[in-house]
Coordinates of C-alpha atoms in Angstrom, one line a residue:
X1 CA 76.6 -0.6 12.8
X2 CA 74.4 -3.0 14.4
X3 CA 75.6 -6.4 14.9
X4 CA 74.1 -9.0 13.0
X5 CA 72.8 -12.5 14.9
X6 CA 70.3 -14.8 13.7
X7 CA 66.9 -14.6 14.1
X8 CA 63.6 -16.0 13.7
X9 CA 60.8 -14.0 11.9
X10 CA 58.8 -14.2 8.6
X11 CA 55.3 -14.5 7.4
X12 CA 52.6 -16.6 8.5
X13 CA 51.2 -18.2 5.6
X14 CA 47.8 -19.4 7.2
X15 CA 45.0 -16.6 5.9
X16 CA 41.7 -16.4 7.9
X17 CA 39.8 -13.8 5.7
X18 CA 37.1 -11.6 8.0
X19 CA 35.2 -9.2 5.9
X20 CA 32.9 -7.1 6.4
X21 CA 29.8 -6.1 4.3
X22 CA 29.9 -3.2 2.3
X23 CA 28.1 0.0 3.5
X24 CA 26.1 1.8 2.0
X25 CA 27.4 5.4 0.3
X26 CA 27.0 8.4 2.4
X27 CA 26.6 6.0 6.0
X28 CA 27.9 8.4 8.5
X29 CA 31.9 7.4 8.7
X30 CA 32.1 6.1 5.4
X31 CA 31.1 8.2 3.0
X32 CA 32.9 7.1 -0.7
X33 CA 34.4 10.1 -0.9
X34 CA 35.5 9.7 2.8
X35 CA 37.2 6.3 1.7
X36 CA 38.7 7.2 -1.5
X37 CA 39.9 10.6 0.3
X38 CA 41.7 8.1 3.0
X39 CA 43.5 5.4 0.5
X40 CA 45.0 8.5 -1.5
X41 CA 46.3 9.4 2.4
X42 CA 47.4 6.1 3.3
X43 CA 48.8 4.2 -0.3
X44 CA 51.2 6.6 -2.0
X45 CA 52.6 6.1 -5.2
X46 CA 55.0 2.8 -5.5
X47 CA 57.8 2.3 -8.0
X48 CA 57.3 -1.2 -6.9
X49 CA 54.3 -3.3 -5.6
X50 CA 55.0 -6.8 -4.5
X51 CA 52.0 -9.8 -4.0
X52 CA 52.8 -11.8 -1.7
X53 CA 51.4 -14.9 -1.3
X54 CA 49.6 -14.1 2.0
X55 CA 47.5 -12.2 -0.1
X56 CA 49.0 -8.7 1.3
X57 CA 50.0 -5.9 -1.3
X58 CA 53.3 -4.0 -0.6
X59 CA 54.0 -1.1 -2.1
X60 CA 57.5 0.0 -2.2
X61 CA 57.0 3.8 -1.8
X62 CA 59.8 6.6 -2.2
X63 CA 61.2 7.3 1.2
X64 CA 60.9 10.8 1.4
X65 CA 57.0 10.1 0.0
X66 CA 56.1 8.1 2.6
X67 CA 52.5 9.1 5.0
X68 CA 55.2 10.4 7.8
X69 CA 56.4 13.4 6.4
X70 CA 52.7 14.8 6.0
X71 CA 52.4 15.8 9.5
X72 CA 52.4 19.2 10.0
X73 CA 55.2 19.2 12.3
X74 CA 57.1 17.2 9.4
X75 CA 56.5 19.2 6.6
X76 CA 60.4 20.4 6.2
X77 CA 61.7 17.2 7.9
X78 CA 65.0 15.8 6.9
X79 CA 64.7 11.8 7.0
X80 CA 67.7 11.1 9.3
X81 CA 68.8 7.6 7.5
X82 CA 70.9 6.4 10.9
X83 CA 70.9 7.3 14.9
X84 CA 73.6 9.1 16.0
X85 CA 73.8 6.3 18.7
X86 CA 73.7 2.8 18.5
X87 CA 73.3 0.8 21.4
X88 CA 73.4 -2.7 20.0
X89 CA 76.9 -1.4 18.6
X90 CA 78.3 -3.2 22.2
X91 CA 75.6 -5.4 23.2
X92 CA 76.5 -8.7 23.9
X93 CA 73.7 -11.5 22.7
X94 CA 72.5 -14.0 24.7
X95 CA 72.8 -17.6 23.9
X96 CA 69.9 -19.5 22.6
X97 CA 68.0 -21.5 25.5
X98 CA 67.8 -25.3 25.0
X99 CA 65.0 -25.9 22.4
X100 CA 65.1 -22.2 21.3
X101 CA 64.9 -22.1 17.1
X102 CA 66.7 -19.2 15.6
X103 CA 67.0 -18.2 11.8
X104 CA 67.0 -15.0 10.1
X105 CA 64.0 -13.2 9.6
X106 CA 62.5 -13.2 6.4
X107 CA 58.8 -12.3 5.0
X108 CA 56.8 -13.9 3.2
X109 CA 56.7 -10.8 0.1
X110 CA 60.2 -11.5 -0.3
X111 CA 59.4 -14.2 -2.4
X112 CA 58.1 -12.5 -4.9
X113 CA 60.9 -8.9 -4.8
X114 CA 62.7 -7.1 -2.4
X115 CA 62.2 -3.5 -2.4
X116 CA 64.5 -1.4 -4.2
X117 CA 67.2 1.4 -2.8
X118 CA 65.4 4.6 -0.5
X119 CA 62.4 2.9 -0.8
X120 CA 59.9 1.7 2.3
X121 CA 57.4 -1.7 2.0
X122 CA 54.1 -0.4 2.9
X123 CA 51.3 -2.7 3.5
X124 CA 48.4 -1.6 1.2
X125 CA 45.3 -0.5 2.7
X126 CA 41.8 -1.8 1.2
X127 CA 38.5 -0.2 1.1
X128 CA 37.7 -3.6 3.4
X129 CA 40.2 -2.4 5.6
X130 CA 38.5 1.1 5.9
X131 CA 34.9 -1.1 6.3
X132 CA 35.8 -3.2 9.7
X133 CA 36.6 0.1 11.2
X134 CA 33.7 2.0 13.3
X135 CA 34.4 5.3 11.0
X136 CA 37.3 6.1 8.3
X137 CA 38.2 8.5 11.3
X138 CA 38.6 6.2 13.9
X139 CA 40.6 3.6 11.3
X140 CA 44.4 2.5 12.7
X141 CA 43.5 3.6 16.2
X142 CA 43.2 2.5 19.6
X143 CA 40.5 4.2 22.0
X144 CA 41.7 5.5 25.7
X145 CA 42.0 2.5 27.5
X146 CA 44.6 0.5 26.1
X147 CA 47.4 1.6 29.4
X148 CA 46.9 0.1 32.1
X149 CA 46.3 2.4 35.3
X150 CA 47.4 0.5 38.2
X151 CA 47.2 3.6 40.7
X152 CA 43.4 4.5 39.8
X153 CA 42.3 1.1 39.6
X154 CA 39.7 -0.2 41.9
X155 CA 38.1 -3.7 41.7
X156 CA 34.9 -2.4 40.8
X157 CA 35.9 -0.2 38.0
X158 CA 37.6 -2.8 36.3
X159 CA 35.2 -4.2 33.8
X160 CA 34.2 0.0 32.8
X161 CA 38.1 0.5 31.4
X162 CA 36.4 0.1 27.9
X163 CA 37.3 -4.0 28.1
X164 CA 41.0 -4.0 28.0
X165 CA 42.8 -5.9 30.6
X166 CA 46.5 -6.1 30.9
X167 CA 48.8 -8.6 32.5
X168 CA 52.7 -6.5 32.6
X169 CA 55.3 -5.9 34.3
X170 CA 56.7 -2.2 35.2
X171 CA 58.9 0.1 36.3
X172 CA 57.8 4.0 36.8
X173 CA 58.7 7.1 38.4
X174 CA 62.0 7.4 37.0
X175 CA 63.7 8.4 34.0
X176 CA 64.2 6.2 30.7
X177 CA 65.3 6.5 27.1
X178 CA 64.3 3.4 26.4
X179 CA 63.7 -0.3 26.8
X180 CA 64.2 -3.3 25.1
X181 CA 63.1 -6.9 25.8
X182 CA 62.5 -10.4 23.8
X183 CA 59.1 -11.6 23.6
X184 CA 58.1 -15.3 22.9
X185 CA 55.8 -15.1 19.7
X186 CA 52.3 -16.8 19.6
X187 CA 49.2 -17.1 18.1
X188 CA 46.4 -16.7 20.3
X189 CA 43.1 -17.3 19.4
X190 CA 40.8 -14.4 19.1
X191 CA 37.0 -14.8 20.0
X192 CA 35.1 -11.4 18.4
X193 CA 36.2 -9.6 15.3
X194 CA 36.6 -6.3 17.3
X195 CA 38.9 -7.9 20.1
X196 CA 42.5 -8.1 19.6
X197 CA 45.4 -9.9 21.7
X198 CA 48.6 -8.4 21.9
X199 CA 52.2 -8.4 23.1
X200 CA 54.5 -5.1 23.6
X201 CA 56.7 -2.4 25.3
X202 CA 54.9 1.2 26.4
X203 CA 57.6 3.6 26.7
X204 CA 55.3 6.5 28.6
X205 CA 55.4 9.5 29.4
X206 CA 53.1 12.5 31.2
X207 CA 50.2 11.0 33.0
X208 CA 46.9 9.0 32.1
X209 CA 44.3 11.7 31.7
X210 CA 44.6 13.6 28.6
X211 CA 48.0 14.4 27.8
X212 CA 49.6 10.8 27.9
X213 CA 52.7 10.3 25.4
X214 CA 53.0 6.5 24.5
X215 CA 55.6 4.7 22.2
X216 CA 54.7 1.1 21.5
X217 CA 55.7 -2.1 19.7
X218 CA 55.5 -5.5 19.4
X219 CA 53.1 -8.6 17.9
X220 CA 49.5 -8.5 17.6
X221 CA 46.7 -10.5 16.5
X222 CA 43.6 -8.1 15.4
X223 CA 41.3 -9.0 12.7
X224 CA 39.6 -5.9 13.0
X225 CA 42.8 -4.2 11.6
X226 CA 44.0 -6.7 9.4
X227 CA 41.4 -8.7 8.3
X228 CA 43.0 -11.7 9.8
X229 CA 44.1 -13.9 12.5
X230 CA 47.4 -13.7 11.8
X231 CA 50.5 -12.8 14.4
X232 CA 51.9 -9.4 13.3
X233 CA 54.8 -7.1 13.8
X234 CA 53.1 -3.5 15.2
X235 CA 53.9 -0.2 16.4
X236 CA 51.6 2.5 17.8
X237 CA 52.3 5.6 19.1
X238 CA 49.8 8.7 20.7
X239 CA 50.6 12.0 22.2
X240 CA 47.2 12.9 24.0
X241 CA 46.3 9.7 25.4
X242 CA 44.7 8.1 22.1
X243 CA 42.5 11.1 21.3
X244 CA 43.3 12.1 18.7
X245 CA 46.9 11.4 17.7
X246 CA 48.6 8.6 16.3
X247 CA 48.1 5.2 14.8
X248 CA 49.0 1.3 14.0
X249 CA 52.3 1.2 12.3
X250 CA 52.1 3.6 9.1
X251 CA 48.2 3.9 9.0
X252 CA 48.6 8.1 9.8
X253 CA 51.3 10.5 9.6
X254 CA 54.1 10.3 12.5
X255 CA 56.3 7.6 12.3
X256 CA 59.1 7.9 9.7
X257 CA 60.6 4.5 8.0
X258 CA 64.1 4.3 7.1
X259 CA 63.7 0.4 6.3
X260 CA 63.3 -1.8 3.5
X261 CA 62.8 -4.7 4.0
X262 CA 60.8 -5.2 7.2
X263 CA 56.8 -3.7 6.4
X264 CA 55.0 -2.8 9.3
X265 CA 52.1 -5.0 10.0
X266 CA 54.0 -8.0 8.4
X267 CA 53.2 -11.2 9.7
X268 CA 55.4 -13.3 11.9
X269 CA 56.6 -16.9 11.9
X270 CA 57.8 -19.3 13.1
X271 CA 55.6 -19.4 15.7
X272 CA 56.0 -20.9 19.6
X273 CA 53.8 -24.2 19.9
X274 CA 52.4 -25.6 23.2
X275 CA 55.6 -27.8 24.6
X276 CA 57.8 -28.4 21.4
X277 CA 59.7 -25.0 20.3
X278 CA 59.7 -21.5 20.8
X279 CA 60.4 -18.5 19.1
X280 CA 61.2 -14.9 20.4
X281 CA 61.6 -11.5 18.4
X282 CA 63.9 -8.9 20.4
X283 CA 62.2 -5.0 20.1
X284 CA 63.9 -2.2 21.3
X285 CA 63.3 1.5 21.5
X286 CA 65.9 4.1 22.6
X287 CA 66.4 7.8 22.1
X288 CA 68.6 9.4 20.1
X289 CA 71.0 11.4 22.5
X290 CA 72.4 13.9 19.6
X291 CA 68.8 14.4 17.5
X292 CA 66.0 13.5 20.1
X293 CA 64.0 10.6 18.0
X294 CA 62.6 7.5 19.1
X295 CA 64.1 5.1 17.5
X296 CA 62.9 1.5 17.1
X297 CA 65.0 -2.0 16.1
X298 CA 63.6 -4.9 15.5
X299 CA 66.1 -8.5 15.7
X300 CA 69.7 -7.8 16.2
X301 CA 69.8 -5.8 12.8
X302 CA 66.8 -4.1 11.2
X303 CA 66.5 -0.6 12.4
X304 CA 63.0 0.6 11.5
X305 CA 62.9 3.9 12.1
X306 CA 62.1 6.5 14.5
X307 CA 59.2 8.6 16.0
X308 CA 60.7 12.4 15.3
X309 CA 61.2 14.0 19.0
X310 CA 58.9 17.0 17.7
X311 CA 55.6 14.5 17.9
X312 CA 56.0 14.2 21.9
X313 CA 55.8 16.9 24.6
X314 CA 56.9 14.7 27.7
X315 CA 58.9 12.2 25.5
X316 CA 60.5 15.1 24.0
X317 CA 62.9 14.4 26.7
X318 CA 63.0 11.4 28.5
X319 CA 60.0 8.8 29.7
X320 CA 59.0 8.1 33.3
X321 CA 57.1 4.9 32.9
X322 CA 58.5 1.7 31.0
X323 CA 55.7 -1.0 30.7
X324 CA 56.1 -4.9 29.2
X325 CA 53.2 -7.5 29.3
X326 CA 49.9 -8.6 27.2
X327 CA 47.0 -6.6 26.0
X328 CA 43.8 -8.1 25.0
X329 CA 40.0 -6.8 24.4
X330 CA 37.1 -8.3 26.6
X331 CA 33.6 -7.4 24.5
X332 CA 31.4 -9.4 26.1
X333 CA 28.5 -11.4 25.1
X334 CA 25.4 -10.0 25.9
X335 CA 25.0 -12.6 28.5
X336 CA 28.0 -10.9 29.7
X337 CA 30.0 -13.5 29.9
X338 CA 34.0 -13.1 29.8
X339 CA 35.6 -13.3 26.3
X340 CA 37.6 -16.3 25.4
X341 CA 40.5 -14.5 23.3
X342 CA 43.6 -15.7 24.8
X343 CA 46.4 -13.6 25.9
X344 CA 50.0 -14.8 25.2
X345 CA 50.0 -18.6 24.8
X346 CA 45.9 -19.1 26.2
X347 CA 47.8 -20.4 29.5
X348 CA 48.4 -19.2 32.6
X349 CA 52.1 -17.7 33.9
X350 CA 53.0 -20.8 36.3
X351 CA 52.9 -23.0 33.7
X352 CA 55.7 -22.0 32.9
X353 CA 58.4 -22.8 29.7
X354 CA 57.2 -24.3 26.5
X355 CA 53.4 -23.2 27.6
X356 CA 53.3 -20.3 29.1
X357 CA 54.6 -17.0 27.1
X358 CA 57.4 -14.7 28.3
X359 CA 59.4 -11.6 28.4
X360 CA 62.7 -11.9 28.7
X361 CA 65.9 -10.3 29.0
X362 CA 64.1 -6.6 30.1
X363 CA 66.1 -3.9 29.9
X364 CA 65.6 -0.1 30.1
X365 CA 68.0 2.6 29.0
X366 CA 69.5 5.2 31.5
X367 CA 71.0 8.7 31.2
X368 CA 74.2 7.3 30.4
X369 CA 72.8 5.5 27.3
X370 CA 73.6 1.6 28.2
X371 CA 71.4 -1.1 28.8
X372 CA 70.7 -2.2 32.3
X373 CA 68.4 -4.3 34.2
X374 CA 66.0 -2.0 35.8
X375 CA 65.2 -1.6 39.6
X376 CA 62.0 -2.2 41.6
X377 CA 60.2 -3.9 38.7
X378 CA 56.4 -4.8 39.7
X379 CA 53.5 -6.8 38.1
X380 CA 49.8 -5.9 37.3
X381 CA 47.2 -7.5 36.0
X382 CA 43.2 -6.6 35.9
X383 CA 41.6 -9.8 36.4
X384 CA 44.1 -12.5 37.7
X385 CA 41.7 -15.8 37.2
X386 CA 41.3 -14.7 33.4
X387 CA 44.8 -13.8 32.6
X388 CA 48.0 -13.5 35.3
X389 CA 51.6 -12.7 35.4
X390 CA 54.5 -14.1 37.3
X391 CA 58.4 -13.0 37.4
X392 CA 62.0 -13.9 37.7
X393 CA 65.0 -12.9 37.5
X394 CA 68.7 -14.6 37.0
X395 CA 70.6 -16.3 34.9
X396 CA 70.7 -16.3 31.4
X397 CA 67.0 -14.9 31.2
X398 CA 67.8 -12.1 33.6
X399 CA 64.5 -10.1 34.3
X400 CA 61.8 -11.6 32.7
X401 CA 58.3 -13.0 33.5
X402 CA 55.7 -15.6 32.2
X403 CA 52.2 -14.5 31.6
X404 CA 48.9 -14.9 29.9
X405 CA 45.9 -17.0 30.4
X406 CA 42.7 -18.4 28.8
X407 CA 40.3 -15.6 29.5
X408 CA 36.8 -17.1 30.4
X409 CA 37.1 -20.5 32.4
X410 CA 35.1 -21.8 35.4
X411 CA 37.4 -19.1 37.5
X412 CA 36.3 -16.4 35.4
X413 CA 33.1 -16.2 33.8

C-alpha cells in the first residue's frame, strides 16, 4: 500500500465565470443533436451527484460505467482495482523545506458528500462547456503542438508552432517507465479565453510527426476548458500526436479511474503566493511491470488510475523521452504583440524561491523499477525573454529547476 504523508491540495473557491454565447442550432460543430449526443457520452448515470460550492457538479458514476470502458479496445476490459507494483511502497519522503505548508488534500465537493464504494467523481460536463470549444469534436483536446520539439526547432519557426511555447527540462533517448516530480502550485494569470498556462510531466514515446504516444499530468489553468480561472488537477493523454486520440482528464474514452475521491479537473488549493508560502503536489506515473498500464498517483496516497497498455503502440513498452516544465498558449493580438499569460509564477527562473516556480525532486523509473535521479538532464525553452528555465541539483531538492516568466515585457513584445 502506498504510504500515507501529508499533503496540500483542495479546491479553489474563487469562481471567475467565462461563458460563451449560445450558438445557434445546426452551426457547423454544434449541432443540438451533436451536443445532446456528446453529454449522454460524457455524463453517465450517477447514484450520487454532489454540488459543490465552486459551483462544479460531480457525479459519482459506477466504476465499471465510467466513459473509459467505451473504447473499442476496452470493450471486455477488466478494471484492475490495484498495480501489481507499487513504487511509493519503499519511497522515502522528503522533509518539508523551511516555509513549505503541508496538509492533506481535500476538495472542495467534499463538503457536501464523499462518493460512495466502486464509484468515480466525475466532473459534469455543461452544454457551456461544449460552446467555448471550436466544435463538439475538437472538445477536451489539445491540437499538435503542445510537445516541445527541441531537435526541429529553428529561431524562425518558433512563433508558427501553433503559439505554444515551453520552458522544461528533459531527458531522452533512453528508456523509462516512468517519472515522478513535485511541482510548486500557482495561479497564473491568463490573458485570452483560448490560452491556457500549465504545469506537467510528458512521459513520450515514438517520434513527433504523427505517431507520437504522450502521457501527461499535472495543474492547469484553461478557461476555455473549464470555464474558469481556476488552478486544476489534469491529465491528457494521445497516441497519434493529438490527432485524433485522447483527451483532458475523463472528457473521452481511455483513461480508466479506480479513485474516489480525487475528480479529475478538480481544483487545487492552497496555492504558492509571491514571497510568503508555497505549496507543491507530487505526480507520478510508472508502468505496471506484471499488466503493462500506466499508472498515475497523485500526493503520497491517491492512486488515480491508469491508462490501459493496449491505448499505446510505443508506450506499450517502455518510453524514450521524459519531459518536466511549463506550457502556455501565445494567441496574439492582432497587433501581434506577445500574450501576457504567465507561465508558472509570472516570474522569471533566477528569481528564484518564494517567486519563481519549481520542479523538484525529478525522478524517472528504470528497468529495474526504482526511482532514480536521471542522467544528462537538459533545459529548453522557445522564447527565453518571455518565459526561461534554470536548474540544480543537490541536496534535499535533488534535480530540480526554477522556471517561468511574464510573457510580453519590454524584452519580449
Amino acid at each position: 500500500m502506498a504510504t500515507r504523508v501529508s499533503f496540500s491540495l483542495a479546491l479553489v473557491m474563487t469562481v471567475v465565470v467565462i461563458l460563451t454565447p449560445p450558438l445557434v442550432s445546426g452551426e457547423t460543430g454544434f449541432s443540438e443533436l451533436k451536443i445532446r449526443t456528446h453529454l449522454k457520452r460524457l455524463n453517465k448515470p450517477a447514484l450520487k451527484s454532489i454540488k459543490s460550492p465552486d459551483g462544479d457538479i460531480i457525479d459519482c458514476v459506477p466504476i465499471t460505467d465510467q466513459p473509459a470502458l467505451t473504447h473499442p479496445l476496452l470493450i471486455n476490459h477488466t478494471v484492475q482495482m490495484t498495480p501489481s507494483f507499487n513504487l511509493f511502497g519503499e519511497s522515502k519522503v522528503s522533509s518539508n523545506t523551511k516555509n513549505q505548508q503541508s496538509s492533506d488534500i481535500s476538495q472542495l465537493w467534499h463538503v457536501n458528500g464523499k462518493c460512495p464504494e466502486n464509484t468515480v467523481p466525475i466532473r459534469r460536463t455543461t452544454k457551456q462547456d461544449l460552446y467555448r470549444a471550436s466544435s463538439v469534436e475538437k472538445f477536451g483536446r489539445k491540437n499538435q503542438k503542445s510537445v516541445p520539439k527541441r531537435k526541429s526547432y529553428e529561431p524562425a519557426s518558433v512563433l508558427t508552432q501553433n503559439g505554444h511555447q515551453h520552458a522544461i527540462m528533459y531527458v531522452e533517448d533512453g528508456v523509462f517507465y516512468g517519472a515522478k516530480a513535485k511541482i510548486n502550485v500557482w495561479k497564473p494569470n491568463v490573458e485570452m479565453p483560448n490560452e491556457f498556462s500549465l504545469a506537467q510531466i510528458w512521459v513520450l514515446g515514438g517520434n513527433f510527426n504523427s505517431d507520437l504516444n504522450s502521457i501527461e499530468a499535472g495543474w492547469q489553468v484553461s478557461p476555455q476548458l473549464y470555464g474558469d480561472s481556476r488552478t486544476r488537477l489534469f491529465t491528457y493523454w494521445t497516441s497519434d500526436a493529438y490527432q485524433g486520440t485522447g483527451c483532458y482528464n475523463l472528457l473521452c474514452s481511455g483513461f480508466v479511474q479506480i479513485n474516489r475521491e480525487i475528480a479529475m479537473g478538480g481544483s487545487i488549493s492552497p496555492l504558492s503566493s509571491f514571497g510568503d508560502s508555497q505549496y507543491d503536489i507530487t505526480i507520478l506515473i510508472w508502468k505496471d511491470p506484471k499488466e503493462g498500464h500506466w499508472w498515475l498517483q497523485f500526493g503520497e496516497k491517491y492512486i488515480i488510475g491508469y491508462w490501459p497498455a493496449s491505448l499505446f503502440s510505443y508506450l506499450s513498452d517502455s518510453a524514450s523521452m521524459i519531459e518536466w516544465g511549463g506550457e502556455v498558449v501565445n494567441s496574439q493580438s492582432e497587433e501581434g504583440q506577445h500574450t501576457t499569460t504567465q507561465m508558472g509564477s509570472g516570474r522569471f527562473a533566477e528569481e528564484g524561491w518564494g517567486k519563481a516556480s519549481y520542479f523538484k525532486n525529478i525522478q524517472v523509473v528504470d528497468g529495474s523499477n526504482e526511482l532514480r535521479s536521471p542522467d544528462n538532464l537538459q533545459v529548453f525553452t522557445d522564447q527565453e525573454n518571455c518565459y526561461n528555465v534554470k536548474s540544480g541539483s543537490g541536496g534535499s531538492w535533488g534535480s530540480h529547476f526554477y522556471y517561468g516568466g511574464p510573457g510580453r515585457n519590454p524584452n519580449c513584445p
